[in-house]
PDB file of C-alpha atoms in Angstrom:
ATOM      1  CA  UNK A   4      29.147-150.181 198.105  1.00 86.00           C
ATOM      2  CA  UNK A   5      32.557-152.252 198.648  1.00 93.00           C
ATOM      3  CA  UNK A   6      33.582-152.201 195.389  1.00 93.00           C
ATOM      4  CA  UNK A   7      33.433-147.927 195.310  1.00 92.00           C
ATOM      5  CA  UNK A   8      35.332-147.811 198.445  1.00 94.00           C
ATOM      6  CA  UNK A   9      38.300-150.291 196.960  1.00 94.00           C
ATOM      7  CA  UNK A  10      38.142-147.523 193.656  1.00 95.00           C
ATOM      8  CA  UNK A  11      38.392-144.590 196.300  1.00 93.00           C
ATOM      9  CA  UNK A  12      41.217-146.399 198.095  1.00 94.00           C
ATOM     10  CA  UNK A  13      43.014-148.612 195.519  1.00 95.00           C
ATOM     11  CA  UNK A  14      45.908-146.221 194.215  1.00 94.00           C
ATOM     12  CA  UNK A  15      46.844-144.683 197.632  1.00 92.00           C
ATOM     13  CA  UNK A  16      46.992-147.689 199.462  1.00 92.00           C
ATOM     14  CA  UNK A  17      49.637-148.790 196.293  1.00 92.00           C
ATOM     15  CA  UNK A  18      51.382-146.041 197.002  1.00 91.00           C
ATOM     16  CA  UNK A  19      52.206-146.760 200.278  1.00 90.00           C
ATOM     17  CA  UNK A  20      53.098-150.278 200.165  1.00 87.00           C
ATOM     18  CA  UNK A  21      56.742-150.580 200.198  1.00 81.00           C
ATOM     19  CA  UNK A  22      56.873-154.648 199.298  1.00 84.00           C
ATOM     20  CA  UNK A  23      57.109-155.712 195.702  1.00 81.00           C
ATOM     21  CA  UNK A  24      55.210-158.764 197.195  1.00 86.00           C
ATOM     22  CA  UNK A  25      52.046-156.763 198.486  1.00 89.00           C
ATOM     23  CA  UNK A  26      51.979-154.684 195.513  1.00 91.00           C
ATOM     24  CA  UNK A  27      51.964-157.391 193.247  1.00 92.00           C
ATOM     25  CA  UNK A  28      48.050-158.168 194.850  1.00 93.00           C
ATOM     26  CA  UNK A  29      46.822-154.614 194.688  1.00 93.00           C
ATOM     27  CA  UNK A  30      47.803-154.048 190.902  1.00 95.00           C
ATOM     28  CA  UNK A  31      45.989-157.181 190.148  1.00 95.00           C
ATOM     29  CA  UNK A  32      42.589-155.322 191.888  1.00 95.00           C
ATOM     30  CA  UNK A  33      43.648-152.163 189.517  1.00 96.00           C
ATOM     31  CA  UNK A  34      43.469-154.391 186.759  1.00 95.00           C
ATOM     32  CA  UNK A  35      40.513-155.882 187.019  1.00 95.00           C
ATOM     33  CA  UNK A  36      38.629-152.667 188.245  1.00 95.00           C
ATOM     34  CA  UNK A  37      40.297-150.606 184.970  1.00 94.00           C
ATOM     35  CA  UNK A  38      38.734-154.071 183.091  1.00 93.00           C
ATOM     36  CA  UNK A  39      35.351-153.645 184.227  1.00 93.00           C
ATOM     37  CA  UNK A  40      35.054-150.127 185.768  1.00 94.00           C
ATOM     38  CA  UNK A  41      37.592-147.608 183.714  1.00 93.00           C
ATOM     39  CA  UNK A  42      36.229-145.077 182.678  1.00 90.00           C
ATOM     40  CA  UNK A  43      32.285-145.009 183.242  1.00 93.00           C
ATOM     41  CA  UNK A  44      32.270-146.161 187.009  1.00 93.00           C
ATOM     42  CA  UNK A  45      35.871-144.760 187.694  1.00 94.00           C
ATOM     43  CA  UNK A  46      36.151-141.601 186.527  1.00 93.00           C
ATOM     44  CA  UNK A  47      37.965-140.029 189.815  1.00 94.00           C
ATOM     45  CA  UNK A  48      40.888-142.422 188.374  1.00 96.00           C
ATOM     46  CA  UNK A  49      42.253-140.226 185.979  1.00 95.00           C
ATOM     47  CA  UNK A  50      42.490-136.632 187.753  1.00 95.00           C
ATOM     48  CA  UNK A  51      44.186-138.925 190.575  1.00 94.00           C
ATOM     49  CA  UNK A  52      46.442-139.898 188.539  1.00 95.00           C
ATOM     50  CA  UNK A  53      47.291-136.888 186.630  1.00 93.00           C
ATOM     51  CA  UNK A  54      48.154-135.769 190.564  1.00 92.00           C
ATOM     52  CA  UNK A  55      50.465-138.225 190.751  1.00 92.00           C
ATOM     53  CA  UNK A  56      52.538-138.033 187.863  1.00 93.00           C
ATOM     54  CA  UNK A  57      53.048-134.181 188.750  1.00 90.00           C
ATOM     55  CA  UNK A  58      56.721-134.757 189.786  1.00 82.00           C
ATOM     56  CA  UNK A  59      56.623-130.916 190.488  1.00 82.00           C
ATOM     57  CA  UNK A  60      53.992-131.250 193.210  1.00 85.00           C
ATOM     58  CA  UNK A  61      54.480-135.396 193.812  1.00 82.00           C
ATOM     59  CA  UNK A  62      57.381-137.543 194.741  1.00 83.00           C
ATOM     60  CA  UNK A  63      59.212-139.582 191.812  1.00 81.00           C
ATOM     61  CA  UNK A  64      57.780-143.230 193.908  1.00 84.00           C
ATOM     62  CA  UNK A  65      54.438-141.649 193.458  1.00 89.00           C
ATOM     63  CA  UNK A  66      54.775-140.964 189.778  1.00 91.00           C
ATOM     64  CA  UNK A  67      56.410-144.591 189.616  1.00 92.00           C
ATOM     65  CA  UNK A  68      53.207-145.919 191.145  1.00 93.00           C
ATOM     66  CA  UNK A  69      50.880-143.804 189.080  1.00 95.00           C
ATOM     67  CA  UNK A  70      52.810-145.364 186.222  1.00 96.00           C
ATOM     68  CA  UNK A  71      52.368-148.734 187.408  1.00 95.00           C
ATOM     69  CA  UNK A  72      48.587-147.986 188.005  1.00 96.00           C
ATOM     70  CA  UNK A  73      48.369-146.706 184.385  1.00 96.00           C
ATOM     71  CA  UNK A  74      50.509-150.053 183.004  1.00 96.00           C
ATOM     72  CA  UNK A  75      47.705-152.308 184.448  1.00 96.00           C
ATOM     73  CA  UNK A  76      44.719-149.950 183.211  1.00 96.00           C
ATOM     74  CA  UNK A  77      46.498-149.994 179.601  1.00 94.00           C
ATOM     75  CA  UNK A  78      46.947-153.532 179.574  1.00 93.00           C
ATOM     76  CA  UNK A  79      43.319-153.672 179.520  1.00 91.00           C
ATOM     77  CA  UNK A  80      42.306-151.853 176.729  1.00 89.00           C
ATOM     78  CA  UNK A  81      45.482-154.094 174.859  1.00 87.00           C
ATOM     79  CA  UNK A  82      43.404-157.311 175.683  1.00 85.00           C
ATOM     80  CA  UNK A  83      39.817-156.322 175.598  1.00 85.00           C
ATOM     81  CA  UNK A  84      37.812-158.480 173.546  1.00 83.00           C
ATOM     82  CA  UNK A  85      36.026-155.346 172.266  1.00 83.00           C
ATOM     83  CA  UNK A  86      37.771-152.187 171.452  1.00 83.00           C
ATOM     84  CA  UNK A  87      37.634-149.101 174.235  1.00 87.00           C
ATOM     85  CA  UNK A  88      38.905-146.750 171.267  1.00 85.00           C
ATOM     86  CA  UNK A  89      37.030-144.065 173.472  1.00 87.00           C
ATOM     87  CA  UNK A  90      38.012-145.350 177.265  1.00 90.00           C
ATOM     88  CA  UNK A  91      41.964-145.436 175.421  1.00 88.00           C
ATOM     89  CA  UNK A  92      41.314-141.719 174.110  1.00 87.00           C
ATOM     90  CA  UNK A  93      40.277-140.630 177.343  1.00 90.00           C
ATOM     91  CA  UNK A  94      43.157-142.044 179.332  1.00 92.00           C
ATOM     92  CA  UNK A  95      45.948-140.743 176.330  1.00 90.00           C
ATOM     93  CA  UNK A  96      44.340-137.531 176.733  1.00 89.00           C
ATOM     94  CA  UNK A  97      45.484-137.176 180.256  1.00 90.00           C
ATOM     95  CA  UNK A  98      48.219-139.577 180.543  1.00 93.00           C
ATOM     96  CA  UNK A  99      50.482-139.385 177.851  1.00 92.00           C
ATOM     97  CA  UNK A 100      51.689-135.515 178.053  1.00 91.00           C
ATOM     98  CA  UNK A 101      52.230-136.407 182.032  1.00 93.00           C
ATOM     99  CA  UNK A 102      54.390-139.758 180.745  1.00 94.00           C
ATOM    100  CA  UNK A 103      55.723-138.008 177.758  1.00 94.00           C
ATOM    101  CA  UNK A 104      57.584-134.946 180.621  1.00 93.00           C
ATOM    102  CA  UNK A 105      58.354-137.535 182.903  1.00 94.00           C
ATOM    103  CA  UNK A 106      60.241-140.016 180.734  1.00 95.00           C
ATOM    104  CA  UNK A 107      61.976-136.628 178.966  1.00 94.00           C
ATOM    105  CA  UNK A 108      63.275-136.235 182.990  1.00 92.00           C
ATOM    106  CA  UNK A 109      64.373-139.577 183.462  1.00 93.00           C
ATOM    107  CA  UNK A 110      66.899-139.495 180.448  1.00 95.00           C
ATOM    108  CA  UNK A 111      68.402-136.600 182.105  1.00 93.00           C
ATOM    109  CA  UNK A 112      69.526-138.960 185.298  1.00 91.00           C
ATOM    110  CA  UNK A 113      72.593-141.220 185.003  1.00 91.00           C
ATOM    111  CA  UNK A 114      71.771-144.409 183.510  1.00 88.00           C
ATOM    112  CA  UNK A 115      72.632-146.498 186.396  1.00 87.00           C
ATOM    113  CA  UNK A 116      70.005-144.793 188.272  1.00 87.00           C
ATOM    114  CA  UNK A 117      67.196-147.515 189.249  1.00 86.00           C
ATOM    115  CA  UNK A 118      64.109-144.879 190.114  1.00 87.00           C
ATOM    116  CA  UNK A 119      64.964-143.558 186.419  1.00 90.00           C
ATOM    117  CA  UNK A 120      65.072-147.126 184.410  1.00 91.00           C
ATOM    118  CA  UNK A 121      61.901-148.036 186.382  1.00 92.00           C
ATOM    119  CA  UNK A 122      59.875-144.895 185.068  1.00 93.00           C
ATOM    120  CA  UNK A 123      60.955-145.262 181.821  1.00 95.00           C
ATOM    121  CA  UNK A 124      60.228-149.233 181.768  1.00 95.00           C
ATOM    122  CA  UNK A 125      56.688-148.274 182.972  1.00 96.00           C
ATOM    123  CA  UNK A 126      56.124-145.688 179.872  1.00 96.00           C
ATOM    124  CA  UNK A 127      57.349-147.782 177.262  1.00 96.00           C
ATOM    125  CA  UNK A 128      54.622-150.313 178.876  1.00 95.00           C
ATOM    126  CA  UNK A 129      52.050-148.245 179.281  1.00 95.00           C
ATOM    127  CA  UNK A 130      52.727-146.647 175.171  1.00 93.00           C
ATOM    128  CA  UNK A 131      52.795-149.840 173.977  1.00 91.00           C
ATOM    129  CA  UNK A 132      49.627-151.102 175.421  1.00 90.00           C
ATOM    130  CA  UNK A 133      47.612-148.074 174.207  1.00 87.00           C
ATOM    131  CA  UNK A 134      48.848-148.431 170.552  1.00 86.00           C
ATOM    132  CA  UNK A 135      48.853-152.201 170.931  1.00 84.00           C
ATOM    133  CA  UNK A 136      44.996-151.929 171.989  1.00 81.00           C
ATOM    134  CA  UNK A 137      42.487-152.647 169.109  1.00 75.00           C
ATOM    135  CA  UNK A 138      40.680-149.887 167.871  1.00 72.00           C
ATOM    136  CA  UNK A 139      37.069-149.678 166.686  1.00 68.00           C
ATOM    137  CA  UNK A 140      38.070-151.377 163.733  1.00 67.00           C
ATOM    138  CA  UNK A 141      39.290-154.294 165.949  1.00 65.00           C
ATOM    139  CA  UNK A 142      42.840-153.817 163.819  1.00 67.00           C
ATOM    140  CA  UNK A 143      45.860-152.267 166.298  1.00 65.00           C
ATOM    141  CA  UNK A 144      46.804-148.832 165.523  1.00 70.00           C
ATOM    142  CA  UNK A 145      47.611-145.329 166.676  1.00 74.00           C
ATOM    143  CA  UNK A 146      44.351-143.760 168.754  1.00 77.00           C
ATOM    144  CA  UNK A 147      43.666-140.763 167.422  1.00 78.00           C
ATOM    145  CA  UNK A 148      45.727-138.569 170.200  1.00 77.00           C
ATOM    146  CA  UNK A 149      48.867-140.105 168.526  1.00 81.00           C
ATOM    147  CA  UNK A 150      48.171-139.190 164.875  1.00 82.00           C
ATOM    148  CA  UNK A 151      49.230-135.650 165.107  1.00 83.00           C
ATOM    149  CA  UNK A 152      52.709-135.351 163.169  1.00 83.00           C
ATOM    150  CA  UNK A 153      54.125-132.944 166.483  1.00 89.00           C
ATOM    151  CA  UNK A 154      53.374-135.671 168.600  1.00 88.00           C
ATOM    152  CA  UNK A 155      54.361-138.466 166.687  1.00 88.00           C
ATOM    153  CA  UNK A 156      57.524-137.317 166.598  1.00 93.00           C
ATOM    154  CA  UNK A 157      58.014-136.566 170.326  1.00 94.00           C
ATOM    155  CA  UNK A 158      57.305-139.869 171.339  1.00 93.00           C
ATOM    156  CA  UNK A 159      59.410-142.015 168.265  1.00 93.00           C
ATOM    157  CA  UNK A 160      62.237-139.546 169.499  1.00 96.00           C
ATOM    158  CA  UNK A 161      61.487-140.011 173.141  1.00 96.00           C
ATOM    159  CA  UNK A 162      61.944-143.924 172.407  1.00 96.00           C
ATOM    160  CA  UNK A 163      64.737-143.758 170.078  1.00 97.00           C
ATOM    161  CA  UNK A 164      66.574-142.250 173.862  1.00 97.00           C
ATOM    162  CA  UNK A 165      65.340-144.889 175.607  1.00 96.00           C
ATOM    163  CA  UNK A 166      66.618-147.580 173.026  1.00 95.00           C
ATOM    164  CA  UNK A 167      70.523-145.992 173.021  1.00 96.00           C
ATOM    165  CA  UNK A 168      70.487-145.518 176.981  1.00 94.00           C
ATOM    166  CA  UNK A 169      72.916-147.968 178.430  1.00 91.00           C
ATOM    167  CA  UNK A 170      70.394-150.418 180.498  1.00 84.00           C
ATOM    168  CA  UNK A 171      70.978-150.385 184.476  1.00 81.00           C
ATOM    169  CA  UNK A 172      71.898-153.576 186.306  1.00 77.00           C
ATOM    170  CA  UNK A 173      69.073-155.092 187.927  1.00 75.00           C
ATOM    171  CA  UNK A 174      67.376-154.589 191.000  1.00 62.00           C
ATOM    172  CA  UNK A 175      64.937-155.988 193.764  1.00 58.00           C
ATOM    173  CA  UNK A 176      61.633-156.483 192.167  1.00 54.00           C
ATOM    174  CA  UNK A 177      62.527-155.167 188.363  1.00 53.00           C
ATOM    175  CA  UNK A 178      61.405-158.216 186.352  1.00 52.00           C
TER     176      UNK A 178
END
C-alpha cells in the first residue's frame, strides 16, 4: 500500500532534506497522515521519534526534525473537530519527557545560538498544541499527563527560561 510506504519513509526522508523549501512539502504529508493515521494506523511513529529526540544517541538536526515532525502531529489534535484526548495522551506520554530534557539542554547554549532557539521554538509549539487541543469534553485543558503537580511545575519553569532568554537574531528559514 502507497500510503504505508510514505508512513515508513516520511520522517527519514525529512531528515535528510537540507532545504527549508523541500521540507516545507514533506511536513505538510506529516500533517495530514498524523490527521488521519496517528495513532491507530501509525503506531511505528512514536518509538521513531522517541529515537530521534535521543540527543545522546541522535544528532541535535535530528532531534530538530523529530520536533518539527511532532509540531505538525500536535497541531492536529489542536484542530480536530473531535477530541483525540487518547491519541494526545499517547503522544505526551512519549514525547514530552524527550522535549522536556531537550529544551532543559538548549537553555544551557548561548542565546545567540540558532540550533538552540530553533529547538526550543519547536517545544513551545508542540506544548502548546497539546494543551491547546480539546479534550473529551471538547473544552481546552491540561491532558491528563500534565496534571501531576511535579510536572506541572517542570514545564511552567521550563517556560518561564524560555520567556527571560534574550531572543537570537533571525535566520534562513526561522519564520
Amino acid at each position: 500500500d502507497d500510503v504505508a510506504f510514505v508512513r515508513q519513509q516520511v520522517v527519514m526522508v525529512l531528515l535528510q532534506c537540507d532545504s527549508v523549501a523541500l521540507q516545507k512539502p514533506m511536513l505538510s504529508i506529516v500533517r495530514v497522515l498524523g490527521d488521519t493515521d496517528f495513532s491507530a494506523r501509525w503506531p511505528e511513529l512514536l518509538p521513531q521519534i522517541d529515537i530521534l529526540l535521543d540527543i545522546a544517541r541522535s544528532p541535535l538536526h535530528h532531534a530538530c526534525g523529530a520536533l518539527a515532525v511532532c509540531r505538525e502531529v500536535a497541531r492536529g489534535f489542536e484542530f480536530a473537530l473531535v477530541p483525540r484526548s487518547d491519541d494526545v495522551e499517547v503522544f505526551l506520554q512519549t514525547v514530552y519527557p524527550r522535549m522536556l530534557w531537550i529544551a532543559k539542554a538548549a537553555l544551557e547554549a548561548p542565546p545567540d545560538n540558532p540550533d538552540s532557539a530553533l529547538v526550543l521554538k519547536l517545544v513551545v509549539k508542540v506544548f502548546w498544541s497539546c494543551t491547546a487541543a480539546p479534550l473529551r469534553s471538547g473544552e481546552p485543558g491540561l491532558p491528563p499527563h500534565l496534571l501531576e503537580s511535579d510536572r506541572q511545575e517542570e514545564w511552567l519553569t521550563l517556560l518561564l527560561s524560555v520567556m527571560e532568554r534574550p531572543v537570537p537574531p533571525p535566520t534562513e528559514g526561522s519564520g
